Tab-separated table of C-alpha atoms in Angstrom:
chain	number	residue	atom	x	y	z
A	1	UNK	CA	32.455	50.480	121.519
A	2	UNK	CA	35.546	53.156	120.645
A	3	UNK	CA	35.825	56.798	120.919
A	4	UNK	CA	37.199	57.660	117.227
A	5	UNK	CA	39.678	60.373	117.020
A	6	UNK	CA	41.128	63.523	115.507
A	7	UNK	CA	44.152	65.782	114.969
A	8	UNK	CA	43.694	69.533	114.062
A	9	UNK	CA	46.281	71.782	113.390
A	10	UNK	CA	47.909	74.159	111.185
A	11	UNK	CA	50.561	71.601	109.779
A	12	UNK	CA	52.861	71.371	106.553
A	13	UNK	CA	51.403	68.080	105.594
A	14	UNK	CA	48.341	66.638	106.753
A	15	UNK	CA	45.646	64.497	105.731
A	16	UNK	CA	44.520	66.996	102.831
A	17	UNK	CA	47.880	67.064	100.791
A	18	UNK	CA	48.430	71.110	101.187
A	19	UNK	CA	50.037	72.856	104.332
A	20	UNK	CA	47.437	74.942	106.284
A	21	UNK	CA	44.873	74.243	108.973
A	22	UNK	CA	43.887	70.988	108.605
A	23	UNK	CA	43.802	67.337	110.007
A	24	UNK	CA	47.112	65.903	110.445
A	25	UNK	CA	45.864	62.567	112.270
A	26	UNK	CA	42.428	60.447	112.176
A	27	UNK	CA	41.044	57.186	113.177
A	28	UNK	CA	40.255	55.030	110.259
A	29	UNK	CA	36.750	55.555	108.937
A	30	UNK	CA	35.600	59.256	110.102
A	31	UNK	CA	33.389	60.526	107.200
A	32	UNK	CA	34.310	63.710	105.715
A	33	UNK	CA	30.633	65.177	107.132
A	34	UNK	CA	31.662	64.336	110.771
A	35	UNK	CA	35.255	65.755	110.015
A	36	UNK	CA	33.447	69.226	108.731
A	37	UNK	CA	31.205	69.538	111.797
A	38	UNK	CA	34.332	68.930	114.226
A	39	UNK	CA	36.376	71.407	112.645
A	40	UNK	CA	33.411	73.708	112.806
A	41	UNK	CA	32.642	73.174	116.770
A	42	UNK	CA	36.689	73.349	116.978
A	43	UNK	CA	38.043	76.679	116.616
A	44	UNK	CA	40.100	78.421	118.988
A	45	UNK	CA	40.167	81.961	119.599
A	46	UNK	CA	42.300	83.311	122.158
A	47	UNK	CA	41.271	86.031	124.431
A	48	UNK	CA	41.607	89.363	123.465
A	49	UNK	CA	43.161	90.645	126.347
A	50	UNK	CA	46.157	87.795	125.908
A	51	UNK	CA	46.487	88.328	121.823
A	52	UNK	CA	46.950	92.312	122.618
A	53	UNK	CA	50.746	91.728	124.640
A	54	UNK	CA	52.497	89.344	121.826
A	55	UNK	CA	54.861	88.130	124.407
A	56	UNK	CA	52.695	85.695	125.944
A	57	UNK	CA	53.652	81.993	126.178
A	58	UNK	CA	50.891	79.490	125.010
A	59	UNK	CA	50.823	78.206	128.126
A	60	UNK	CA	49.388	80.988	129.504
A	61	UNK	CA	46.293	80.632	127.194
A	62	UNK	CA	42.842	78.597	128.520
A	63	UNK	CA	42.464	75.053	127.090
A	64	UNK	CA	39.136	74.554	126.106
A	65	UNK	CA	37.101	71.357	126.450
A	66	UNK	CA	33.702	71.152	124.082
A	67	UNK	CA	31.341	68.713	124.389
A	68	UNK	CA	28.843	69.037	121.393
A	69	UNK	CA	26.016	67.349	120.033
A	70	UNK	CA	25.691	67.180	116.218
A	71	UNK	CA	22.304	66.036	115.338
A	72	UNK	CA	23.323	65.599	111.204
A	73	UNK	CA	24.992	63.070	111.440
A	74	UNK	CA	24.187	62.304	115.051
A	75	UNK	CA	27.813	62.393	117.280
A	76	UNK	CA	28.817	63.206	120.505
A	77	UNK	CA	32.155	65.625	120.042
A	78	UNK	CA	34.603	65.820	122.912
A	79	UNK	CA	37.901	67.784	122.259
A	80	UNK	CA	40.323	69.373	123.921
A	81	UNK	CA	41.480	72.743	122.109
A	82	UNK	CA	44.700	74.529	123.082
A	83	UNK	CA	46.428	77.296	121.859
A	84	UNK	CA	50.061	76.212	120.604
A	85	UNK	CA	51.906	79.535	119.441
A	86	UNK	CA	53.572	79.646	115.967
A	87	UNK	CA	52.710	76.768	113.425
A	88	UNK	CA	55.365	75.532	111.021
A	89	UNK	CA	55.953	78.370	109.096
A	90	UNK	CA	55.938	80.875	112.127
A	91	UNK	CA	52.945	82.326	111.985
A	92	UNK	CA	51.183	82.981	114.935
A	93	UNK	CA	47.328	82.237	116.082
A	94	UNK	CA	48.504	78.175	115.545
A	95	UNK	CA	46.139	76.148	117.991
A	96	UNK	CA	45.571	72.059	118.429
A	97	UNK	CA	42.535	70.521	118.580
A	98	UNK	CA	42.151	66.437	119.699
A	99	UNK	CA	38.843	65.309	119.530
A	100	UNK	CA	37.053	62.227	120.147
A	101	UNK	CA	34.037	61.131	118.536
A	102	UNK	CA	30.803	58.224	119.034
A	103	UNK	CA	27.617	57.789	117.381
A	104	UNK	CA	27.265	55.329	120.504
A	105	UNK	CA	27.424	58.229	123.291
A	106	UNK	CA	25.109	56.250	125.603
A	107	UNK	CA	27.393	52.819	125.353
A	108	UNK	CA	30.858	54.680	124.872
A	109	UNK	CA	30.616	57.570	127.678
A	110	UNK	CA	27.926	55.875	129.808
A	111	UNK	CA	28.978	56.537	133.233
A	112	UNK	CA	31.897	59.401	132.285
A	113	UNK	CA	30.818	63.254	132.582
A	114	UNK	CA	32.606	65.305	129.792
A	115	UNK	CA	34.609	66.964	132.281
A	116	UNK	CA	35.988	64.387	134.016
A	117	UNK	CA	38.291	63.189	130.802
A	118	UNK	CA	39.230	67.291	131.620
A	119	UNK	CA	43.332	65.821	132.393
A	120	UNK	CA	42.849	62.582	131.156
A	121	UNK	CA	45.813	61.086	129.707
A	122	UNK	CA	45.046	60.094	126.291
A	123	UNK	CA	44.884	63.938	125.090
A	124	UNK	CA	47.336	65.381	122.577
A	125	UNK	CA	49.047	68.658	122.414
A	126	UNK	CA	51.255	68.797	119.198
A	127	UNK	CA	51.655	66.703	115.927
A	128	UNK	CA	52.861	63.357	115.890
A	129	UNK	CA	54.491	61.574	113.551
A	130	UNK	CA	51.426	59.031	112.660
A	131	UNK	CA	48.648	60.118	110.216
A	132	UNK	CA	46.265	57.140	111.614
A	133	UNK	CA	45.327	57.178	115.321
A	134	UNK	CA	43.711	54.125	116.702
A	135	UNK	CA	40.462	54.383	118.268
A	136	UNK	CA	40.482	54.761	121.954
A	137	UNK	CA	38.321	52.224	124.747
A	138	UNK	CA	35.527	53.902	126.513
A	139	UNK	CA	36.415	56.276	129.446
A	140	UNK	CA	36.274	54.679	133.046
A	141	UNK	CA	34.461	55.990	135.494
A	142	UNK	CA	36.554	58.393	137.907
A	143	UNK	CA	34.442	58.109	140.596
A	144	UNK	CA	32.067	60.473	142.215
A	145	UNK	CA	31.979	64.351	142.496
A	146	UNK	CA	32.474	65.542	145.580
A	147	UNK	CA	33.191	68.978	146.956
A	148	UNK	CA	36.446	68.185	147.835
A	149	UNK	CA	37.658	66.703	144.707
A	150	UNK	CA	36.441	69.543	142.970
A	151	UNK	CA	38.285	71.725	145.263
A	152	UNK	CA	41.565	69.412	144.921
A	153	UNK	CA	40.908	70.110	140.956
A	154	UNK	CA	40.770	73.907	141.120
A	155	UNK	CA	43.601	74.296	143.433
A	156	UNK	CA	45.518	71.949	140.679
A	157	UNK	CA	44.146	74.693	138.319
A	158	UNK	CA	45.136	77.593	140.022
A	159	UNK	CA	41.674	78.334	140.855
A	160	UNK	CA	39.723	78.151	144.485
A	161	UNK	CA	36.687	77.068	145.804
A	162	UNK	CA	34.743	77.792	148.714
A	163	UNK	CA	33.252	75.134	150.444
């Protein structure tokens, strides 16, 4: 039982030999259908209201977490998507995308909510320097939701809650 995983990126070289948007990192054995459907369900757009200024940093754009179900071929996608800036040749609208994947969703995420792996601290932000990635162990439980941890995780956020 492994969560497989992914790299997306606008890179110079990556796994398809031409500089571009593209996987730059993958677990051993991802067919090229499952890599399609997770660049598809991976895009990032940014905001309008944050691509209109131009002096933004990429910190200041949302990270978004998917969860989707693909029923052809039948996987669970989680990723984490995140606006990075400038890619390698200084272009802007550059954005990472790490994504895990099972065709076991039931045995590999069975007691882990999607958004509890929200700050967990396997993700990747950049490039590395490794074109294979091993495949990460299933997710442990964090424990359960309460109204107070999901206040503590707001707050963390910059958001608020009211109890």
């Amino acid at each position: 039982m492994t969560l497989y995983q992914l790299h997306y990126t606008s890179c110079k070289d990556g796994l398809s030999g031409y500089s571009g948007f593209q996987f730059c990192a993958a677990s051993p054995g991802i067919p090229q259908a499952v890599m399609r459907e997770v660049e598809r369900h991976t895009i990032y757009e940014p905001p309008l209201a944050l691509q209109a200024t131009g002096t933004r940093s990429p910190d200041d754009f949302p990270v978004n977490l998917l969860y989707a179900f693909n029923s052809s071929p039948e996987i669970v996608i989680i990723a984490r998507v995140q606006f990075t800036g400038l890619d390698f040749s200084n272009r802007s609208g550059n954005y990472f995308a790490h994504s895990l994947i099972t065709d076991s969703p039931d045995a590999d995420l069975h007691e882990v909510l999607p958004v509890e792996l929200w700050n967990a601290s396997f993700w990747q932000s950049s490039q590395g320097d490794r074109a294979e990635l091993a495949p990460l162990p299933p997710p442990r439980p964090s424990g359960f939701i309460t109204r107070p941890r999901i206040a503590g995780f707001l707050a963390a956020e910059g958001g608020t809650c009211e109890q």
